[in-house]
């Protein structure tokens, strides 16, 4: 690999302010060390591990006096941080753990990719970075229903997204093909809905036990990622109805499905059994989830008559609040009057009068995930071996060159909670497949969510992205070598 000194601004997402000082490069000597107060000790250890891997040096962690210092002070704004790099020291400063974690992710990108490179360049570029996010919510979504990914595979995706300051992982846990989270009192959901062969084309199978889910939440929390669980209702419920035929309107059994059709299944809005089931599920998922959000789906309920859809949501939306969570739902949910804190997630390609702008006018915050820009499961081009193309093909420039605050009339900057990049798994089977679809487009969505609009520019992004080629190659990451990028190395 060709070793080149990184420039201070070679970071994705691009920081708000970058002031290089080439006379002040910091030397990664064998005695490099990290210090932090006890409250930031875990972040210090995470940084030390990155440094050990990047340099091969021992990198001890101490309470104070390290050549790299982590200070929990100043910048009381959530996730804001500052990094000062001089010839003598590196200082990371933030008023919150999330800010310090963000600072570590920035510094990580300025380190050599591996020890062999470190032996050649030996320095981190000097200067000062000051930074804070544009949006509070920067999300990625993984579909566990169409293809189940194991806890280890999900952890790997958490590691990937956290590097780019994505701070929410939305898990699509249930759909027509499978049910992927254990729910007390409803064992057949996962015994049947998580059995071998429950996935598109019968691939895979599996589900998360409650301890496994709790471990994932904790793993994500250590990386300042909040898990957002989704139980898709009232449509996309065939797996639940296979397990419990009493959840259909006529009580007749239905067969398992491994095709990728949508819109054929629905819970029955006029049966009390429906609400007993939904309340059990929402209560259990809320109890397992420390984060503030619970996603109830609401999309593509084509076989739920509109009146029943309203009846259903009017009963179910308050349940989420009752168990202490803020409800998120796909934009179809905005057809009904929403509780004040409810968050519609917009995934449409063409604007339509679907209530999202009306919700924004009445003070609701919106998550933007337009499929033609932010869906990581769309093909890159017509020859992509994986992915779908119903929203068109989405190359890297297309995923980067749009702005969420002007996407939908009536939904401006102040109405946005943030952006999310969903990854649906109809065509995916492995971590290598996830990486291939997410990298590099996830970085485009990450930068849209973090960097101020005025500072963003495709040619700058394209040039910074090129530098990840050698890094990902060294790490064995299966990224898509998009022809729009002049990959280095
Ligand atoms: C749609 C649909 C999903 C599909 C996905 C594939 C939403 C919100 N519902 O997005 O069921 O898996 O497209 O791209």
Coordinates of C-alpha atoms and ligand atoms in Angstrom, one line a residue:
X1 CA 0.0 0.0 0.0
X2 CA 1.2 3.5 -0.8
X3 CA 1.6 5.5 2.4
X4 CA 0.6 9.2 2.2
X5 CA 0.2 11.6 5.0
X6 CA -3.5 12.3 5.5
X7 CA -4.6 15.8 5.4
X8 CA -6.5 17.1 8.5
X9 CA -9.7 17.5 6.5
X10 CA -9.7 14.0 5.0
X11 CA -12.6 13.0 7.2
X12 CA -16.1 11.7 6.5
X13 CA -18.4 13.3 7.6
X14 CA -16.6 16.5 6.9
X15 CA -16.2 18.4 10.2
X16 CA -17.6 21.9 10.6
X17 CA -14.3 23.6 11.0
X18 CA -10.8 22.3 10.0
X19 CA -7.7 24.5 10.6
X20 CA -4.6 22.6 9.5
X21 CA -1.2 23.4 10.9
X22 CA 1.4 21.4 8.9
X23 CA 4.2 22.6 11.2
X24 CA 2.5 20.8 14.1
X25 CA 2.2 17.2 13.0
X26 CA 2.0 14.8 16.0
X27 CA 4.6 12.0 16.0
X28 CA 3.2 8.5 16.7
X29 CA 6.2 7.4 18.8
X30 CA 6.5 4.0 20.5
X31 CA 5.7 5.8 23.8
X32 CA 2.4 7.2 22.6
X33 CA -0.2 6.9 25.4
X34 CA -3.8 7.9 26.2
X35 CA -5.1 9.5 29.3
X36 CA -8.7 10.3 30.5
X37 CA -10.7 10.8 33.7
X38 CA -12.5 7.7 35.0
X39 CA -15.8 8.8 33.4
X40 CA -14.2 8.6 30.0
X41 CA -12.0 5.6 30.6
X42 CA -14.0 3.3 28.3
X43 CA -13.7 5.8 25.4
X44 CA -9.9 6.1 26.1
X45 CA -9.6 2.3 26.0
X46 CA -11.4 2.2 22.7
X47 CA -9.1 4.8 21.3
X48 CA -6.0 3.0 22.7
X49 CA -7.2 -0.2 20.9
X50 CA -7.4 1.7 17.6
X51 CA -4.0 3.2 18.1
X52 CA -2.5 -0.3 18.9
X53 CA -3.9 -1.7 15.7
X54 CA -2.8 1.3 13.7
X55 CA 0.8 1.6 15.0
X56 CA 1.7 -1.7 16.7
X57 CA 2.8 0.3 19.8
X58 CA 1.7 -0.7 23.3
X59 CA -0.4 2.5 24.0
X60 CA -1.0 2.4 27.7
X61 CA -4.1 4.2 29.2
X62 CA -3.6 6.3 32.3
X63 CA -5.6 8.8 34.4
X64 CA -3.5 11.8 33.3
X65 CA -0.4 12.8 31.5
X66 CA -0.9 10.9 28.3
X67 CA 0.4 12.3 25.0
X68 CA -3.2 11.9 23.8
X69 CA -5.5 13.5 26.3
X70 CA -9.3 13.0 26.5
X71 CA -11.0 15.8 28.4
X72 CA -14.7 15.7 29.4
X73 CA -15.2 19.5 29.6
X74 CA -16.6 22.4 27.7
X75 CA -18.8 22.0 24.6
X76 CA -21.9 21.1 26.6
X77 CA -23.8 20.7 23.3
X78 CA -24.6 17.1 22.6
X79 CA -21.9 15.5 20.4
X80 CA -20.0 18.7 19.8
X81 CA -16.2 18.3 20.2
X82 CA -12.8 19.8 19.5
X83 CA -9.5 18.2 18.6
X84 CA -6.2 20.0 18.9
X85 CA -3.2 18.3 17.4
X86 CA 0.3 19.8 18.0
X87 CA 3.8 18.4 17.8
X88 CA 3.7 17.6 21.5
X89 CA 0.2 16.3 22.1
X90 CA -3.3 15.5 20.9
X91 CA -6.3 16.8 22.9
X92 CA -9.8 15.6 22.5
X93 CA -12.4 17.7 24.3
X94 CA -16.2 17.4 24.6
X95 CA -18.8 18.0 27.3
X96 CA -20.5 14.6 26.7
X97 CA -19.4 11.0 26.1
X98 CA -21.1 11.1 22.7
X99 CA -19.0 14.2 21.8
X100 CA -15.8 12.4 22.8
X101 CA -16.8 9.3 20.9
X102 CA -17.4 11.4 17.8
X103 CA -13.9 13.0 18.3
X104 CA -12.3 9.5 18.5
X105 CA -14.0 8.5 15.2
X106 CA -12.6 11.6 13.6
X107 CA -9.1 10.9 14.9
X108 CA -9.4 7.3 13.8
X109 CA -9.6 8.4 10.2
X110 CA -6.5 10.5 10.6
X111 CA -4.4 7.5 11.8
X112 CA -2.5 5.2 9.5
X113 CA -4.6 2.2 8.3
X114 CA -2.2 -0.3 9.7
X115 CA 1.1 -0.7 11.4
X116 CA 3.0 -1.2 8.1
X117 CA 1.8 2.2 7.0
X118 CA 2.4 3.7 10.4
X119 CA 6.1 2.7 10.2
X120 CA 6.4 4.9 7.0
X121 CA 4.4 8.0 7.9
X122 CA 4.5 8.0 11.7
X123 CA 2.5 11.1 12.2
X124 CA -1.0 12.5 12.6
X125 CA -1.6 15.8 10.7
X126 CA -1.4 18.9 13.0
X127 CA -4.1 21.6 13.5
X128 CA -7.5 22.1 15.1
X129 CA -10.9 20.6 14.3
X130 CA -14.2 21.9 15.8
X131 CA -17.3 20.0 15.0
X132 CA -20.9 19.3 15.8
X133 CA -23.8 17.6 14.0
X134 CA -26.4 19.1 11.8
X135 CA -29.1 16.6 12.9
X136 CA -29.6 14.8 16.2
X137 CA -30.8 11.6 14.4
X138 CA -28.4 9.9 11.9
X139 CA -29.7 6.4 11.3
X140 CA -29.0 3.2 9.5
X141 CA -31.6 0.3 9.3
X142 CA -31.0 -3.4 8.9
X143 CA -33.8 -5.8 7.9
X144 CA -33.5 -8.9 10.0
X145 CA -36.9 -10.3 8.7
X146 CA -36.2 -11.0 5.0
X147 CA -32.8 -12.4 6.0
X148 CA -31.8 -13.0 9.6
X149 CA -28.4 -11.7 10.6
X150 CA -26.7 -13.2 13.7
X151 CA -25.7 -11.0 16.7
X152 CA -22.1 -11.2 15.5
X153 CA -23.1 -9.9 12.1
X154 CA -25.2 -7.1 13.6
X155 CA -22.3 -6.1 15.8
X156 CA -20.1 -5.9 12.8
X157 CA -22.6 -3.5 11.2
X158 CA -22.7 -1.4 14.4
X159 CA -18.9 -1.1 14.2
X160 CA -19.2 0.0 10.6
X161 CA -21.9 2.7 11.1
X162 CA -20.4 4.1 14.3
X163 CA -17.2 5.0 12.5
X164 CA -19.2 7.5 10.5
X165 CA -21.1 9.0 13.4
X166 CA -24.3 7.2 12.6
X167 CA -25.9 7.2 16.1
X168 CA -29.1 5.1 15.6
X169 CA -29.6 1.5 14.3
X170 CA -33.1 0.7 13.4
X171 CA -33.8 -3.0 13.4
X172 CA -36.6 -4.2 11.2
X173 CA -37.5 -7.2 13.4
X174 CA -40.7 -8.6 11.9
X175 CA -42.2 -9.0 8.5
X176 CA -44.2 -11.5 6.3
X177 CA -41.3 -13.9 6.1
X178 CA -40.0 -14.0 9.7
X179 CA -40.3 -12.8 13.3
X180 CA -36.9 -12.2 14.8
X181 CA -37.4 -11.2 18.5
X182 CA -38.5 -13.5 21.3
X183 CA -41.7 -12.2 23.0
X184 CA -42.7 -13.8 26.3
X185 CA -46.1 -15.4 26.2
X186 CA -46.0 -15.8 22.4
X187 CA -43.3 -18.5 21.9
X188 CA -44.5 -19.6 18.5
X189 CA -43.7 -16.2 17.0
X190 CA -40.0 -17.2 17.0
X191 CA -40.3 -21.0 17.2
X192 CA -42.1 -20.9 13.8
X193 CA -41.3 -17.4 12.6
X194 CA -37.6 -17.8 13.3
X195 CA -37.3 -21.4 12.2
X196 CA -34.8 -22.6 9.6
X197 CA -35.8 -21.5 6.1
X198 CA -37.8 -18.4 7.2
X199 CA -36.4 -15.8 4.9
X200 CA -36.7 -14.7 1.3
X201 CA -36.1 -17.7 -0.9
X202 CA -36.0 -19.8 2.2
X203 CA -32.5 -18.7 3.1
X204 CA -31.4 -18.8 6.7
X205 CA -33.6 -18.5 9.7
X206 CA -33.1 -17.5 13.3
X207 CA -34.1 -14.9 15.8
X208 CA -32.8 -12.9 18.7
X209 CA -33.4 -14.2 22.2
X210 CA -34.1 -11.5 24.7
X211 CA -30.6 -11.7 26.3
X212 CA -29.1 -11.5 22.8
X213 CA -31.1 -8.4 22.0
X214 CA -30.1 -6.8 25.4
X215 CA -26.5 -7.6 24.6
X216 CA -26.8 -5.9 21.3
X217 CA -28.4 -2.8 22.9
X218 CA -25.4 -2.7 25.3
X219 CA -22.9 -3.2 22.5
X220 CA -24.4 -0.4 20.6
X221 CA -24.6 1.9 23.6
X222 CA -20.9 1.6 24.2
X223 CA -20.5 3.0 20.7
X224 CA -23.1 5.7 21.3
X225 CA -25.6 4.0 18.9
X226 CA -29.2 3.8 20.0
X227 CA -31.2 0.8 18.9
X228 CA -34.6 1.6 17.4
X229 CA -36.7 -1.6 17.3
X230 CA -39.4 -2.0 14.6
X231 CA -42.4 -4.2 14.8
X232 CA -44.2 -3.8 11.5
X233 CA -48.0 -3.4 11.9
X234 CA -50.8 -3.8 10.8
X235 CA -49.5 -5.1 7.5
X236 CA -46.3 -7.2 7.0
X237 CA -47.6 -9.7 9.6
X238 CA -47.8 -13.0 7.8
X239 CA -45.1 -14.6 10.0
X240 CA -47.1 -13.8 13.1
X241 CA -50.3 -15.1 11.5
X242 CA -48.6 -18.4 10.5
X243 CA -47.6 -18.8 14.2
X244 CA -51.0 -17.7 15.6
X245 CA -53.9 -18.2 13.1
X246 CA -56.2 -16.4 15.6
X247 CA -54.5 -13.2 14.4
X248 CA -56.2 -13.4 11.0
X249 CA -59.7 -12.0 10.5
X250 CA -61.3 -15.4 9.9
X251 CA -59.1 -17.4 12.2
X252 CA -58.1 -19.6 9.2
X253 CA -54.5 -20.8 9.1
X254 CA -52.2 -19.1 6.5
X255 CA -49.1 -20.6 5.0
X256 CA -45.5 -19.4 5.4
X257 CA -44.1 -17.1 2.6
X258 CA -40.6 -16.9 1.3
X259 CA -41.3 -14.6 -1.7
X260 CA -40.8 -10.9 -1.6
X261 CA -44.4 -9.7 -2.3
X262 CA -45.7 -7.0 0.0
X263 CA -49.1 -5.7 1.0
X264 CA -51.1 -9.0 1.4
X265 CA -51.3 -9.5 5.1
X266 CA -53.0 -7.5 7.8
X267 CA -54.0 -7.7 11.4
X268 CA -57.7 -7.4 12.0
X269 CA -58.7 -4.0 13.3
X270 CA -62.1 -5.1 14.6
X271 CA -60.9 -7.9 16.9
X272 CA -59.9 -7.5 20.5
X273 CA -57.4 -10.3 20.1
X274 CA -55.4 -8.1 17.8
X275 CA -54.9 -5.4 20.5
X276 CA -54.1 -7.9 23.3
X277 CA -51.3 -9.2 21.0
X278 CA -50.0 -5.8 20.0
X279 CA -50.0 -4.5 23.5
X280 CA -48.1 -7.5 24.8
X281 CA -45.5 -7.1 22.0
X282 CA -45.1 -3.3 22.5
X283 CA -44.8 -3.7 26.3
X284 CA -42.1 -6.3 26.0
X285 CA -40.1 -4.5 23.3
X286 CA -40.4 -1.2 25.2
X287 CA -39.2 -3.0 28.4
X288 CA -36.1 -4.4 26.6
X289 CA -35.2 -1.1 24.9
X290 CA -33.6 1.7 26.8
X291 CA -33.6 4.1 23.9
X292 CA -36.5 6.6 23.4
X293 CA -37.9 5.2 20.1
X294 CA -40.2 2.4 19.1
X295 CA -41.1 1.9 15.5
X296 CA -44.4 0.4 14.6
X297 CA -44.0 0.2 10.8
X298 CA -47.4 1.2 9.3
X299 CA -46.1 0.8 5.7
X300 CA -47.9 -0.7 2.7
X301 CA -51.0 -1.9 4.6
X302 CA -52.7 -2.5 1.2
X303 CA -55.0 -5.1 2.5
X304 CA -56.1 -3.1 5.5
X305 CA -59.1 -0.9 4.5
X306 CA -58.3 2.8 5.2
X307 CA -61.0 3.0 7.9
X308 CA -59.6 -0.1 9.6
X309 CA -56.1 1.4 9.3
X310 CA -57.2 4.5 11.2
X311 CA -59.1 2.4 13.8
X312 CA -56.0 0.3 14.3
X313 CA -53.5 3.2 14.6
X314 CA -55.8 5.2 16.8
X315 CA -55.7 2.3 19.3
X316 CA -52.0 1.4 18.9
X317 CA -50.3 4.8 18.8
X318 CA -51.1 5.7 22.4
X319 CA -49.9 2.2 23.6
X320 CA -46.4 3.2 22.6
X321 CA -46.6 6.3 24.7
X322 CA -48.1 4.3 27.5
X323 CA -45.0 2.2 27.7
X324 CA -42.7 5.3 27.7
X325 CA -41.6 5.4 24.1
X326 CA -41.7 7.9 21.3
X327 CA -43.4 6.3 18.3
X328 CA -41.8 6.2 14.9
X329 CA -43.6 4.9 11.8
X330 CA -43.2 4.9 8.0
X331 CA -44.9 8.0 6.4
X332 CA -48.2 6.2 5.8
X333 CA -48.8 6.6 9.6
X334 CA -49.2 10.4 9.0
X335 CA -52.6 9.7 7.4
X336 CA -54.0 9.7 11.0
X337 CA -53.8 12.3 13.7
X338 CA -50.5 11.6 15.5
X339 CA -49.5 12.1 19.1
X340 CA -47.3 15.3 19.3
X341 CA -44.0 13.4 19.7
X342 CA -44.7 10.9 16.9
X343 CA -42.1 10.8 14.1
X344 CA -43.1 9.9 10.5
X345 CA -40.3 8.4 8.5
X346 CA -40.6 9.5 4.8
X347 CA -39.5 6.9 2.3
X348 CA -41.5 8.0 -0.8
X349 CA -40.0 8.7 -4.2
X350 CA -42.6 11.1 -5.6
X351 CA -44.1 13.6 -3.2
X352 CA -47.8 12.9 -2.5
X353 CA -50.5 14.3 -0.2
X354 CA -49.8 11.8 2.5
X355 CA -50.1 13.9 5.6
X356 CA -46.3 14.3 6.3
X357 CA -46.2 18.0 5.4
X358 CA -49.4 18.5 7.5
X359 CA -47.7 16.7 10.4
X360 CA -44.6 18.9 10.0
X361 CA -46.8 22.0 10.1
X362 CA -48.3 20.9 13.4
X363 CA -44.8 20.5 14.9
X364 CA -43.9 16.9 14.2
X365 CA -40.3 16.0 13.5
X366 CA -39.6 13.8 10.4
X367 CA -36.9 11.3 9.5
X368 CA -36.0 11.5 5.8
X369 CA -35.3 8.2 4.0
X370 CA -36.3 8.8 0.4
X371 CA -35.9 5.4 -1.3
X372 CA -34.3 6.9 -4.5
X373 CA -31.5 8.4 -2.5
X374 CA -31.0 6.8 0.9
X375 CA -32.1 3.1 0.4
X376 CA -28.9 1.1 0.5
X377 CA -30.6 -1.9 -1.0
X378 CA -31.1 -0.2 -4.4
X379 CA -28.7 -1.4 -7.1
X380 CA -25.7 0.9 -7.8
X381 CA -26.3 0.4 -11.5
X382 CA -28.1 -2.1 -13.8
X383 CA -25.3 -4.6 -13.5
X384 CA -25.2 -4.7 -9.6
X385 CA -25.3 -8.4 -8.6
X386 CA -27.3 -7.6 -5.4
X387 CA -30.2 -5.3 -4.6
X388 CA -33.5 -4.1 -6.0
X389 CA -34.3 -1.4 -8.5
X390 CA -37.9 -0.4 -7.9
X391 CA -36.8 3.1 -6.8
X392 CA -34.2 3.3 -9.7
X393 CA -30.5 2.6 -9.5
X394 CA -28.6 4.7 -6.9
X395 CA -25.0 5.5 -7.6
X396 CA -22.8 7.2 -5.1
X397 CA -23.4 10.7 -6.4
X398 CA -27.1 10.2 -6.4
X399 CA -27.0 9.1 -2.8
X400 CA -24.9 12.2 -1.9
X401 CA -26.2 15.0 -4.0
X402 CA -29.5 15.8 -2.4
X403 CA -30.7 17.7 0.6
X404 CA -33.3 16.4 3.1
X405 CA -34.5 20.0 4.0
X406 CA -35.7 20.7 0.4
X407 CA -36.8 17.2 -0.5
X408 CA -40.4 17.6 0.5
X409 CA -42.3 20.9 0.3
X410 CA -43.4 21.9 3.8
X411 CA -40.8 19.9 5.5
X412 CA -37.8 22.1 6.1
X413 CA -34.7 22.0 8.3
X414 CA -36.5 22.8 11.5
X415 CA -39.0 19.9 10.9
X416 CA -36.2 17.3 10.5
X417 CA -35.2 15.0 13.3
X418 CA -32.6 13.6 10.8
X419 CA -31.9 11.1 8.1
X420 CA -31.7 7.4 7.8
X421 CA -30.3 4.9 5.3
X422 CA -32.4 1.7 5.3
X423 CA -30.9 -1.6 4.1
X424 CA -33.6 -4.2 3.2
X425 CA -32.3 -7.7 2.9
X426 CA -34.4 -9.4 0.2
X427 CA -31.2 -10.1 -1.8
X428 CA -28.6 -10.1 1.1
X429 CA -27.1 -13.2 2.8
X430 CA -23.9 -12.2 4.6
X431 CA -21.8 -9.4 6.1
X432 CA -19.9 -9.3 2.8
X433 CA -23.3 -8.5 1.1
X434 CA -24.1 -5.8 3.8
X435 CA -20.7 -4.2 3.3
X436 CA -21.0 -4.3 -0.5
X437 CA -24.4 -2.4 -0.4
X438 CA -23.5 0.0 2.4
X439 CA -20.0 1.0 1.5
X440 CA -19.6 3.5 0.2
X441 CA -23.1 4.9 0.1
X442 CA -23.7 4.9 3.8
X443 CA -20.9 7.5 4.0
X444 CA -22.9 9.8 1.8
X445 CA -25.9 9.6 4.1
X446 CA -23.7 10.0 7.1
X447 CA -22.3 13.2 5.7
X448 CA -25.7 14.6 4.8
X449 CA -26.8 13.9 8.4
X450 CA -23.8 15.5 10.1
X451 CA -22.2 18.2 7.9
X452 CA -23.8 21.6 7.4
X453 CA -25.5 21.9 4.0
X454 CA -23.3 24.8 2.9
X455 CA -20.1 22.9 3.6
X456 CA -21.0 19.9 1.5
X457 CA -19.7 19.4 -2.0
X458 CA -19.7 16.3 -4.3
X459 CA -16.2 16.8 -5.6
X460 CA -14.8 17.2 -2.1
X461 CA -16.7 14.1 -0.9
X462 CA -15.6 12.1 -3.9
X463 CA -11.9 13.0 -3.2
X464 CA -12.1 12.2 0.5
X465 CA -13.9 8.9 -0.2
X466 CA -11.1 7.8 -2.5
X467 CA -8.8 7.5 0.5
X468 CA -11.0 4.8 2.1
X469 CA -10.0 2.4 -0.7
X470 CA -6.6 1.4 0.8
X471 CA -8.0 1.4 4.3
X472 CA -10.9 -0.9 3.5
X473 CA -8.6 -3.1 1.5
X474 CA -6.2 -3.4 4.4
X475 CA -9.1 -4.2 6.8
X476 CA -10.6 -6.8 4.4
X477 CA -13.8 -4.9 4.0
X478 CA -16.0 -5.8 0.9
X479 CA -16.8 -2.3 -0.4
X480 CA -18.2 -1.6 -3.8
X481 CA -15.5 -0.1 -6.0
X482 CA -17.9 2.4 -7.5
X483 CA -16.5 3.7 -10.9
X484 CA -17.5 7.2 -9.9
X485 CA -14.6 7.3 -7.5
X486 CA -10.9 7.3 -8.3
X487 CA -10.1 4.9 -5.5
X488 CA -6.5 5.2 -4.2
X489 CA -4.3 2.2 -3.8
Ligands
LIG1 C1 -40.3 -0.7 0.9 C2 -41.1 -1.7 1.7 C3 -40.2 -2.9 2.2 C4 -39.3 -3.4 1.2 C5 -38.4 -2.2 0.7 C6 -37.4 -2.7 -0.4 C7 -40.8 0.2 3.0 C8 -40.9 1.2 4.0 N1 -41.6 -0.9 2.8 O1 -39.9 0.2 2.0 O2 -41.1 -3.9 2.6 O3 -38.4 -4.4 1.7 O4 -39.2 -1.2 0.2 O5 -36.7 -1.6 -0.9

